[in-house]
Amino acid sequence: MMKKVILAGGTGFIGNYFKSRFEEKGYDVGIISRQPSYISWDDRDAIKEALEEAHLLVNLAGKSVNCRYHDKNKREILQSRIDTTTILGEAIKACDNPPPVWLNASTATIYRHAEDRPMTETNGEIGTGFSVDVAEKWEEVFFSFDLPNTRQAALRTAIVLGPGGGVMTPYLNLVKFGLGGVQGSGKQKFSWIHVEDLFQIVLFLQGRDDLSGVFNCAAPNPVSNRELMKRLRTEMNAPIGLPAPKWMLEMGAVLIRTETELVLKSRWVIPERLEQEGFQFRFDTLDKTIKDILQQNKRVGMPG
């Protein structure tokens, strides 16, 4: 009998990558989504049935934060995370044979803007503002469920980089068109994780019955925004990279309907628990990450 994994919200960049990797490993992959042809969030019975005897549940569901933070979008960003997590928790409680492991997405944005020191699970300081409020409430709901037969871990994930899309695509396009200079002061820290390492963390936590709670999912060697853009220009042989001061970013964010927080907040996050438990990152430096993404994108005709 094939092992079964359920990916909730599994139709985005990370979900598609996870689906293909799990299938390569011989898993039967079920997906819960608002998109047609998948298990519907409105069908509680189907969700419970899918979770019965599943070996693993990974919840990635939530409206993209790549949008303007007006009241409607704020409500949808929060509720899309709270509602889906609640549905999953209630479904697990109703199962006769619930999944033994439930990994729920969270975000490294829960920590404050940090240019002075790194944030770890033990000494990281929780920030303030809308994005932090969302992260706190999301984790609060997740850990509110008392599930004696299901181990839970929240993945405080940094910016996920990988081939074929995701956050890296707009960065590569900026460099391609000569706009790959520093953004804002350039001092803000950029914490990231390669999507393959995120997948390996999922496998690692699945296999460790002794691990639960909160985990920072970020590569161990964050860089400044200035270093990020310089390395992208070097790898893409782009001699010119015009800088984008804060006022220009604010104007541009309005035009493309996003928020400057995505590039200006200093995320200085270290994966202390994972490293202490012996997890080995395959893409521990930005150079390895960028080289891999550009090589894989080149094979399929993507930017870079």
XYZ file of C-alpha atoms in Angstrom:
304
model
C 0.000 0.000 0.000
C 1.375 3.420 -1.020
C 2.150 5.956 1.659
C -0.242 8.883 1.564
C 0.620 12.552 2.060
C -1.946 15.346 2.043
C -0.906 18.818 0.855
C -3.394 21.450 1.962
C -3.166 24.515 -0.248
C -0.881 22.487 -2.459
C -1.357 24.215 -5.820
C 1.116 27.097 -5.490
C 4.844 27.290 -6.162
C 5.850 25.327 -3.038
C 2.925 22.905 -3.268
C 3.677 21.988 -6.883
C 7.312 21.346 -6.018
C 6.390 19.227 -3.003
C 3.862 17.239 -5.041
C 6.412 16.272 -7.676
C 9.071 15.407 -5.072
C 6.713 13.279 -2.981
C 5.536 11.453 -6.106
C 9.166 10.771 -7.039
C 9.482 9.086 -3.641
C 6.455 6.902 -4.298
C 3.833 8.729 -2.237
C 0.181 9.009 -3.127
C -0.396 12.783 -2.950
C -3.792 14.268 -2.116
C -4.384 18.002 -2.477
C -6.931 20.193 -0.706
C -7.605 23.389 -2.656
C -10.207 25.935 -3.690
C -9.308 25.146 -7.282
C -11.533 22.669 -9.124
C -10.586 18.978 -9.494
C -9.068 18.815 -5.986
C -10.515 18.030 -2.559
C -12.634 21.071 -1.712
C -12.260 23.064 1.500
C -16.069 23.098 1.623
C -16.293 19.303 1.742
C -15.491 18.429 5.368
C -16.309 14.738 4.871
C -13.892 14.449 1.944
C -11.149 16.164 3.956
C -11.648 13.757 6.877
C -11.606 10.803 4.483
C -8.394 12.050 2.877
C -6.710 12.408 6.261
C -7.685 8.931 7.431
C -4.532 6.788 7.468
C -2.464 9.528 5.828
C 1.187 9.380 6.842
C 1.681 13.143 6.765
C -0.284 16.394 6.490
C 1.468 19.542 5.268
C -0.598 22.723 5.349
C 0.553 25.477 2.983
C -2.832 27.192 2.606
C -3.264 30.949 2.730
C -3.864 33.916 0.462
C -0.628 35.321 -0.986
C 0.823 38.280 0.929
C 2.042 39.705 -2.392
C -0.761 42.272 -2.518
C -1.746 45.670 -1.120
C -2.644 45.565 2.563
C -6.038 47.226 2.404
C -8.848 46.079 4.686
C -10.328 43.484 2.320
C -6.987 41.839 1.577
C -6.005 41.934 5.250
C -9.181 40.084 6.199
C -8.613 37.492 3.469
C -4.929 36.981 4.369
C -5.833 36.319 8.003
C -9.021 34.328 7.517
C -7.570 32.123 4.771
C -4.982 30.921 7.288
C -7.200 30.700 10.370
C -10.117 29.004 8.611
C -8.089 26.348 6.794
C -6.016 25.494 9.861
C -9.213 25.182 11.915
C -10.827 22.920 9.317
C -7.787 20.634 9.319
C -7.573 20.476 13.109
C -11.237 19.559 13.412
C -10.907 16.946 10.661
C -7.951 15.323 12.424
C -9.931 15.180 15.678
C -12.705 13.362 13.809
C -10.377 10.764 12.292
C -10.198 7.187 13.560
C -6.645 6.897 12.196
C -5.317 10.462 11.994
C -2.008 11.395 10.354
C 0.816 10.997 12.889
C 2.457 14.256 11.753
C 0.944 17.664 10.924
C 3.359 20.307 9.643
C 1.808 23.768 9.326
C 3.286 26.686 7.447
C 4.128 29.815 9.406
C 6.432 32.706 8.587
C 9.809 34.056 9.666
C 8.207 37.493 9.357
C 6.894 36.880 12.892
C 10.207 38.281 14.180
C 10.965 41.998 14.396
C 12.933 44.002 11.835
C 16.486 43.031 12.845
C 19.701 44.679 11.694
C 21.492 44.240 15.040
C 21.399 40.488 15.690
C 19.921 37.241 14.365
C 16.587 35.835 15.534
C 16.416 32.206 16.722
C 13.565 30.160 18.146
C 14.931 30.662 21.671
C 15.933 34.330 21.650
C 14.042 35.812 18.700
C 11.877 38.832 19.477
C 8.354 38.876 18.064
C 7.703 42.012 16.024
C 4.680 44.268 15.622
C 2.319 45.127 12.791
C -0.153 43.369 10.551
C 2.095 40.562 9.245
C 3.232 39.677 12.763
C -0.360 39.670 14.046
C -1.302 37.220 11.283
C 1.607 34.911 12.124
C 0.848 34.937 15.843
C -2.852 34.185 15.381
C -2.055 31.487 12.815
C 0.289 29.669 15.194
C -2.102 30.187 18.109
C -4.908 28.422 16.249
C -2.586 25.640 15.073
C -1.289 24.838 18.550
C -4.724 25.204 20.165
C -5.679 21.687 19.040
C -5.090 18.881 21.518
C -4.180 15.977 19.242
C -2.675 13.116 21.262
C -2.003 10.970 18.185
C -0.677 13.713 15.890
C 2.667 15.455 16.344
C 2.645 19.125 15.342
C 5.325 21.525 14.120
C 5.042 25.075 12.781
C 7.486 25.982 10.014
C 8.556 29.623 10.374
C 9.643 29.846 6.784
C 11.878 32.517 5.279
C 11.540 33.678 1.665
C 11.439 30.524 -0.453
C 13.662 30.477 -3.529
C 13.615 27.855 -6.229
C 13.557 27.166 -9.956
C 10.539 27.785 -12.118
C 8.903 30.657 -10.277
C 8.294 31.956 -6.783
C 9.955 35.054 -5.353
C 13.152 34.632 -7.380
C 11.485 35.437 -10.727
C 10.853 39.170 -10.074
C 14.392 39.568 -8.673
C 15.873 38.010 -11.810
C 13.746 40.255 -14.014
C 14.930 43.364 -12.154
C 18.552 42.383 -12.782
C 17.834 41.472 -16.395
C 16.501 44.966 -17.121
C 19.271 46.852 -15.328
C 17.321 47.527 -12.130
C 19.220 45.131 -9.904
C 20.743 47.658 -7.524
C 20.224 47.920 -3.779
C 16.665 48.332 -2.551
C 16.198 50.913 0.183
C 19.304 51.195 2.360
C 20.574 47.791 1.226
C 21.437 46.999 4.850
C 18.309 44.954 5.532
C 19.021 41.252 5.965
C 17.666 38.744 3.475
C 16.878 35.335 4.952
C 15.889 32.714 2.430
C 15.572 28.975 1.960
C 15.872 26.862 -1.182
C 12.618 25.023 -1.843
C 14.507 21.704 -1.908
C 15.850 22.320 1.590
C 12.317 23.129 2.752
C 11.208 19.788 1.334
C 14.107 18.034 3.079
C 13.114 19.697 6.372
C 9.619 18.247 5.966
C 11.103 14.764 5.514
C 13.495 15.332 8.432
C 10.724 16.383 10.821
C 8.469 13.580 9.606
C 11.129 11.063 10.558
C 11.938 12.495 13.991
C 9.276 11.444 16.488
C 10.955 13.499 19.208
C 10.589 16.870 17.453
C 7.629 19.243 17.660
C 6.905 22.929 18.202
C 8.361 25.827 16.238
C 11.197 25.606 13.703
C 12.915 28.404 11.767
C 13.149 27.257 8.162
C 15.876 29.486 6.752
C 19.330 28.876 5.330
C 22.038 29.403 7.974
C 23.897 32.189 6.126
C 21.608 35.182 5.490
C 22.993 38.132 3.534
C 22.214 41.818 3.225
C 20.045 43.111 0.400
C 23.183 44.749 -1.024
C 24.972 41.379 -1.129
C 21.906 39.664 -2.610
C 21.639 42.062 -5.524
C 25.411 42.078 -6.110
C 25.513 38.274 -6.334
C 22.539 38.197 -8.683
C 24.215 40.756 -10.971
C 27.475 38.776 -10.916
C 25.805 35.466 -11.769
C 23.745 37.058 -14.543
C 26.666 39.085 -15.963
C 24.757 42.330 -15.472
C 27.244 45.210 -15.116
C 24.571 47.816 -14.336
C 22.137 47.741 -11.451
C 20.254 50.924 -10.716
C 19.354 51.351 -7.036
C 15.785 51.759 -5.846
C 15.456 54.159 -2.894
C 12.554 53.753 -0.485
C 10.417 56.487 -2.095
C 10.741 54.797 -5.499
C 9.832 51.422 -4.023
C 6.749 52.940 -2.406
C 5.599 54.289 -5.777
C 6.361 51.033 -7.544
C 4.578 48.969 -4.901
C 1.380 50.894 -5.517
C 1.651 50.337 -9.273
C 2.209 46.585 -9.020
C -0.153 46.203 -6.070
C 2.201 44.886 -3.434
C 3.876 46.124 -0.227
C 7.436 47.351 0.316
C 7.650 45.230 3.492
C 8.456 42.275 1.248
C 11.829 43.826 0.320
C 12.519 46.393 3.062
C 11.929 44.383 6.248
C 15.178 43.041 7.650
C 14.657 39.316 8.181
C 17.688 37.996 10.051
C 16.623 34.470 10.926
C 18.827 31.525 11.940
C 17.678 27.840 11.950
C 19.037 27.150 15.429
C 16.843 24.150 16.325
C 17.296 22.373 13.000
C 21.072 22.746 13.123
C 21.190 21.578 16.753
C 19.202 18.486 15.770
C 21.626 17.659 12.966
C 19.793 18.824 9.864
C 22.196 19.405 6.950
C 21.324 22.112 4.427
C 22.053 21.272 0.807
C 21.902 24.952 -0.157
C 23.474 26.658 2.833
C 24.840 29.658 0.917
C 23.236 32.102 -1.465
C 25.839 31.344 -4.152
C 24.834 27.660 -4.268
C 21.171 28.622 -4.312
C 21.415 31.160 -7.140
C 23.641 28.916 -9.269
C 21.202 26.017 -8.919
C 18.161 28.136 -9.763
C 19.781 29.746 -12.808
C 20.971 26.367 -14.110
C 17.562 24.781 -13.716
C 15.733 27.805 -15.154
C 18.040 27.751 -18.176
C 16.981 24.190 -18.930
C 13.328 25.214 -19.183
C 13.743 28.685 -20.662
C 12.933 30.689 -17.516
C 14.538 34.082 -16.628
C 18.263 33.985 -16.004
